C-alpha cells in the first residue's frame, strides 16, 4: 500500500516523480503529493484523489528542481484530504517526509511535541517525523542522516521513508523498517522507490534496503552503509509492458488472460518426466532433508492463504504428510508451537506482506525452518528466508491477485510431488501429475477463451445482493477464493462454505434472491455435489455450477465448464472461471476492477 518515489540527478525531478507515482497507482491510494527543495526550504504540492489530479496541478503551476520526493497515500491515520496527504513537513517548511507504514507510539510522541510548542496541521502519524527530524537538527545533529537516525530512535512501528531537507538540496535520506525501499542506480542519478515498477524504466541496477538501514542518497551514489550490494535485475522481473494494457479493457482482464504464460514460466525447467518428479532447487533441500520433513504449514494472508489451503490438501494427498494452512496475521499472536521437523512456507505475492513477514521472523526466532513462495526476488520475505520458490507470475498491477494465486497453487502442486516422490508416491502417479502440470497452460487458455460465455452468466446474476460459494474437500479453498474475488472487486457480499456444512445453518439463507456458485468436479464426490445442488434448488435457490464433467440435464440454472485435468489439479483450473465471473459482475455494476475501494496491492501494515 502507498507508494514512494524519489529522484536526485541532472533531470527535471517532477517529470520522473509523477511518472513513478503513475506506475505505483495499482498499490491503492487516496491522495498524492510531491516536494522539492527551494531556497533552503521545501515546496510541497498535494492533492486528494488521483495522480492525474496532481499532474494537472503541476502543469498549471509547475515546481522545478533536480531533487524531489513524492507519495501516493492510502489512509491509515486521518481521512483522505489535502492536509493529510504526503509529503508532510515541519513547522518551518525545511523538512519534508514521505512515509509508508504506521508509527505505533504516535499519540505519545504527538503529545510530547505539542507540549513543546509544535502545532500540528494534519491528523497523520507521519507528521511527527519531520518535527522530530527538525528538532534533532536544531539540537546539533551533524547531518540529515544523523537527524533521521535520532528521530527514528524514538519511533515504534514500521516505516519506509524518504526525507528531504531544504538546507541539503542534493540529498535524499531514506530508511526502512518493515516497509520496502529500493534504490535504482543510474548514470549520475538515483531513483528511490517503494516498488521496482517505479525504477525499472530508468535502470536495472538496484539496491534493496534492509530493516534498520538509514542511508543518504545523492546523484553519485549511496552513503551511510557498508552493506550496500547492487543487484542486476533480470529483464523479466519487471517488464515495461507489464504496466501497459496492451489492448485489454483493464489490468484484471489482462492478468487473467496472461495466466497460461505465467503457469508456463512457473513449470519451465521444474518438471522431471524421466523420474516423475519436480525440481525446486530454490528450496535448498536435498532428498534426505525432504524426507525428514514431518509436517508442512502454509502461512499467508487473503488469497495467498487460500492458495496455501490448496497446497496443504495437495501435500496431504500426494505426499501423505500432515499439512495445513493458517492466516499469517494470526500466527505469532497465538504463541504457536513451532515444530523443528516441519517445513513452513511463507506465501506472499509481493514478498512484503507485513503479517507474513512477521510470521517468518517469529519462526526464525523459535528455530523453525521457513521458506518463501514470493513473486519478487529481492523482497523482504525472500531475503529473510534465503530459500524458497519464485512464482514467476510477472508483475501484477490490478489489486485483485489472479495469476500470482494460480502460480502459487501450481508451485505447491510441484512441492507436493517433490515431497511425495521421496516417499510413497508411485512412479505412475508422479508421472500422471507431472504430465497434468505440463498440460495446465493449454487448459487454462481454453477457460480464458470462454470469457464471453462466462460473462453472460455473470451478468444474469450481477444484481444479486449476496451469493454463496460452495465446495467440498479439494474445492473448499477454491470456493473461499471465489467468494473473496467477488467481494473485493464487485462489493457484492459473498460467503463460502464447505458443501457438507451448508445444511448446518447456511441453508436457512437460500432463497430465489440468493444464487449459489457450486463447485462440482467429476471426481469421486460428484454424486454428493449433485445432492448439494438439488438441496439448494429444492429451496428455490439459483445455482451456477462450475464443473469439468456432464451434469444431469436441468440440474443447475447455469453451468461454467472447464476442461478435464487430473483430479488433484482440478482446484487450480476451477479457480480461473471464478476470477472471470467476478470480473464480469464487477464490470456490470460499474466498479473500478483494478482499484477496489479500501484495498491496496501490497499490505505493509498490520
PDB file of N, CA and C in Angstrom, residues 442-481:
ATOM      1  N   UNK A 442      -2.304 -24.964 -21.420  1.00  0.00           N
ATOM      2  CA  UNK A 442      -3.265 -25.105 -22.508  1.00  0.00           C
ATOM      3  C   UNK A 442      -4.690 -25.190 -22.011  1.00  0.00           C
ATOM      4  N   UNK A 443      -4.910 -25.858 -20.883  1.00  0.00           N
ATOM      5  CA  UNK A 443      -6.251 -25.972 -20.324  1.00  0.00           C
ATOM      6  C   UNK A 443      -6.751 -24.631 -19.801  1.00  0.00           C
ATOM      7  N   UNK A 444      -5.868 -23.874 -19.163  1.00  0.00           N
ATOM      8  CA  UNK A 444      -6.248 -22.543 -18.680  1.00  0.00           C
ATOM      9  C   UNK A 444      -6.575 -21.632 -19.857  1.00  0.00           C
ATOM     10  N   UNK A 445      -5.812 -21.767 -20.929  1.00  0.00           N
ATOM     11  CA  UNK A 445      -6.076 -20.972 -22.121  1.00  0.00           C
ATOM     12  C   UNK A 445      -7.484 -21.234 -22.643  1.00  0.00           C
ATOM     13  N   UNK A 446      -7.925 -22.485 -22.571  1.00  0.00           N
ATOM     14  CA  UNK A 446      -9.275 -22.823 -23.032  1.00  0.00           C
ATOM     15  C   UNK A 446     -10.333 -22.161 -22.146  1.00  0.00           C
ATOM     16  N   UNK A 447     -10.073 -22.078 -20.836  1.00  0.00           N
ATOM     17  CA  UNK A 447     -11.026 -21.404 -19.942  1.00  0.00           C
ATOM     18  C   UNK A 447     -11.069 -19.907 -20.244  1.00  0.00           C
ATOM     19  N   UNK A 448      -9.895 -19.307 -20.416  1.00  0.00           N
ATOM     20  CA  UNK A 448      -9.824 -17.866 -20.718  1.00  0.00           C
ATOM     21  C   UNK A 448     -10.553 -17.554 -22.019  1.00  0.00           C
ATOM     22  N   UNK A 449     -10.460 -18.467 -22.976  1.00  0.00           N
ATOM     23  CA  UNK A 449     -11.135 -18.264 -24.271  1.00  0.00           C
ATOM     24  C   UNK A 449     -12.649 -18.278 -24.131  1.00  0.00           C
ATOM     25  N   UNK A 450     -13.168 -18.785 -23.002  1.00  0.00           N
ATOM     26  CA  UNK A 450     -14.608 -18.854 -22.773  1.00  0.00           C
ATOM     27  C   UNK A 450     -15.118 -17.627 -22.027  1.00  0.00           C
ATOM     28  N   UNK A 451     -14.336 -16.559 -22.049  1.00  0.00           N
ATOM     29  CA  UNK A 451     -14.652 -15.347 -21.287  1.00  0.00           C
ATOM     30  C   UNK A 451     -16.055 -14.823 -21.592  1.00  0.00           C
ATOM     31  N   UNK A 452     -16.422 -14.764 -22.850  1.00  0.00           N
ATOM     32  CA  UNK A 452     -17.714 -14.176 -23.227  1.00  0.00           C
ATOM     33  C   UNK A 452     -18.879 -14.969 -22.641  1.00  0.00           C
ATOM     34  N   UNK A 453     -18.799 -16.292 -22.697  1.00  0.00           N
ATOM     35  CA  UNK A 453     -19.884 -17.128 -22.166  1.00  0.00           C
ATOM     36  C   UNK A 453     -19.982 -16.993 -20.649  1.00  0.00           C
ATOM     37  N   UNK A 454     -18.826 -16.940 -19.980  1.00  0.00           N
ATOM     38  CA  UNK A 454     -18.836 -16.756 -18.527  1.00  0.00           C
ATOM     39  C   UNK A 454     -19.412 -15.385 -18.191  1.00  0.00           C
ATOM     40  N   UNK A 455     -19.083 -14.397 -19.020  1.00  0.00           N
ATOM     41  CA  UNK A 455     -19.610 -13.057 -18.806  1.00  0.00           C
ATOM     42  C   UNK A 455     -21.123 -13.006 -18.887  1.00  0.00           C
ATOM     43  N   UNK A 456     -21.710 -13.747 -19.811  1.00  0.00           N
ATOM     44  CA  UNK A 456     -23.164 -13.781 -19.923  1.00  0.00           C
ATOM     45  C   UNK A 456     -23.800 -14.315 -18.644  1.00  0.00           C
ATOM     46  N   UNK A 457     -23.222 -15.382 -18.100  1.00  0.00           N
ATOM     47  CA  UNK A 457     -23.741 -15.950 -16.848  1.00  0.00           C
ATOM     48  C   UNK A 457     -23.594 -14.936 -15.718  1.00  0.00           C
ATOM     49  N   UNK A 458     -22.433 -14.292 -15.646  1.00  0.00           N
ATOM     50  CA  UNK A 458     -22.194 -13.322 -14.577  1.00  0.00           C
ATOM     51  C   UNK A 458     -23.204 -12.185 -14.619  1.00  0.00           C
ATOM     52  N   UNK A 459     -23.493 -11.689 -15.803  1.00  0.00           N
ATOM     53  CA  UNK A 459     -24.425 -10.565 -15.917  1.00  0.00           C
ATOM     54  C   UNK A 459     -25.834 -10.953 -15.488  1.00  0.00           C
ATOM     55  N   UNK A 460     -26.196 -12.219 -15.675  1.00  0.00           N
ATOM     56  CA  UNK A 460     -27.532 -12.659 -15.240  1.00  0.00           C
ATOM     57  C   UNK A 460     -27.674 -12.616 -13.719  1.00  0.00           C
ATOM     58  N   UNK A 461     -26.573 -12.699 -13.012  1.00  0.00           N
ATOM     59  CA  UNK A 461     -26.634 -12.749 -11.547  1.00  0.00           C
ATOM     60  C   UNK A 461     -26.033 -11.498 -10.895  1.00  0.00           C
ATOM     61  N   UNK A 462     -25.697 -10.496 -11.682  1.00  0.00           N
ATOM     62  CA  UNK A 462     -24.959  -9.345 -11.157  1.00  0.00           C
ATOM     63  C   UNK A 462     -25.772  -8.511 -10.170  1.00  0.00           C
ATOM     64  N   UNK A 463     -27.096  -8.574 -10.232  1.00  0.00           N
ATOM     65  CA  UNK A 463     -27.906  -7.748  -9.341  1.00  0.00           C
ATOM     66  C   UNK A 463     -28.182  -8.415  -7.994  1.00  0.00           C
ATOM     67  N   UNK A 464     -27.681  -9.611  -7.796  1.00  0.00           N
ATOM     68  CA  UNK A 464     -27.873 -10.268  -6.501  1.00  0.00           C
ATOM     69  C   UNK A 464     -27.124  -9.489  -5.424  1.00  0.00           C
ATOM     70  N   UNK A 465     -27.730  -9.369  -4.259  1.00  0.00           N
ATOM     71  CA  UNK A 465     -27.075  -8.636  -3.169  1.00  0.00           C
ATOM     72  C   UNK A 465     -26.121  -9.514  -2.382  1.00  0.00           C
ATOM     73  N   UNK A 466     -26.221 -10.831  -2.570  1.00  0.00           N
ATOM     74  CA  UNK A 466     -25.360 -11.754  -1.841  1.00  0.00           C
ATOM     75  C   UNK A 466     -25.306 -13.076  -2.595  1.00  0.00           C
ATOM     76  N   UNK A 467     -24.197 -13.797  -2.441  1.00  0.00           N
ATOM     77  CA  UNK A 467     -24.045 -15.105  -3.080  1.00  0.00           C
ATOM     78  C   UNK A 467     -23.333 -16.059  -2.137  1.00  0.00           C
ATOM     79  N   UNK A 468     -23.656 -17.346  -2.300  1.00  0.00           N
ATOM     80  CA  UNK A 468     -22.916 -18.421  -1.644  1.00  0.00           C
ATOM     81  C   UNK A 468     -21.924 -19.024  -2.643  1.00  0.00           C
ATOM     82  N   UNK A 469     -20.758 -19.424  -2.155  1.00  0.00           N
ATOM     83  CA  UNK A 469     -19.813 -20.237  -2.912  1.00  0.00           C
ATOM     84  C   UNK A 469     -19.602 -21.517  -2.117  1.00  0.00           C
ATOM     85  N   UNK A 470     -19.793 -22.650  -2.777  1.00  0.00           N
ATOM     86  CA  UNK A 470     -19.829 -23.924  -2.072  1.00  0.00           C
ATOM     87  C   UNK A 470     -18.866 -24.899  -2.736  1.00  0.00           C
ATOM     88  N   UNK A 471     -18.030 -25.527  -1.926  1.00  0.00           N
ATOM     89  CA  UNK A 471     -17.099 -26.529  -2.452  1.00  0.00           C
ATOM     90  C   UNK A 471     -16.848 -27.614  -1.413  1.00  0.00           C
ATOM     91  N   UNK A 472     -16.446 -28.771  -1.888  1.00  0.00           N
ATOM     92  CA  UNK A 472     -16.232 -29.914  -0.996  1.00  0.00           C
ATOM     93  C   UNK A 472     -14.772 -30.361  -1.069  1.00  0.00           C
ATOM     94  N   UNK A 473     -14.171 -30.647   0.073  1.00  0.00           N
ATOM     95  CA  UNK A 473     -12.782 -31.126   0.225  1.00  0.00           C
ATOM     96  C   UNK A 473     -11.820 -30.279  -0.613  1.00  0.00           C
ATOM     97  N   UNK A 474     -11.301 -30.828  -1.718  1.00  0.00           N
ATOM     98  CA  UNK A 474     -10.322 -30.099  -2.530  1.00  0.00           C
ATOM     99  C   UNK A 474     -10.834 -28.732  -2.971  1.00  0.00           C
ATOM    100  N   UNK A 475     -12.137 -28.607  -3.158  1.00  0.00           N
ATOM    101  CA  UNK A 475     -12.709 -27.375  -3.713  1.00  0.00           C
ATOM    102  C   UNK A 475     -13.170 -26.375  -2.664  1.00  0.00           C
ATOM    103  N   UNK A 476     -13.044 -26.715  -1.389  1.00  0.00           N
ATOM    104  CA  UNK A 476     -13.423 -25.764  -0.343  1.00  0.00           C
ATOM    105  C   UNK A 476     -12.562 -24.503  -0.405  1.00  0.00           C
ATOM    106  N   UNK A 477     -11.217 -24.590  -0.504  1.00  0.00           N
ATOM    107  CA  UNK A 477     -10.462 -23.336  -0.644  1.00  0.00           C
ATOM    108  C   UNK A 477     -10.738 -22.605  -1.958  1.00  0.00           C
ATOM    109  N   UNK A 478     -11.113 -23.332  -3.004  1.00  0.00           N
ATOM    110  CA  UNK A 478     -11.470 -22.679  -4.267  1.00  0.00           C
ATOM    111  C   UNK A 478     -12.724 -21.826  -4.064  1.00  0.00           C
ATOM    112  N   UNK A 479     -13.700 -22.349  -3.319  1.00  0.00           N
ATOM    113  CA  UNK A 479     -14.908 -21.591  -3.009  1.00  0.00           C
ATOM    114  C   UNK A 479     -14.554 -20.333  -2.217  1.00  0.00           C
ATOM    115  N   UNK A 480     -13.633 -20.445  -1.280  1.00  0.00           N
ATOM    116  CA  UNK A 480     -13.226 -19.287  -0.477  1.00  0.00           C
ATOM    117  C   UNK A 480     -12.564 -18.219  -1.357  1.00  0.00           C
ATOM    118  N   UNK A 481     -11.716 -18.659  -2.256  1.00  0.00           N
ATOM    119  CA  UNK A 481     -11.060 -17.710  -3.155  1.00  0.00           C
ATOM    120  C   UNK A 481     -12.071 -17.083  -4.110  1.00  0.00           C
TER     121      UNK A 481
END
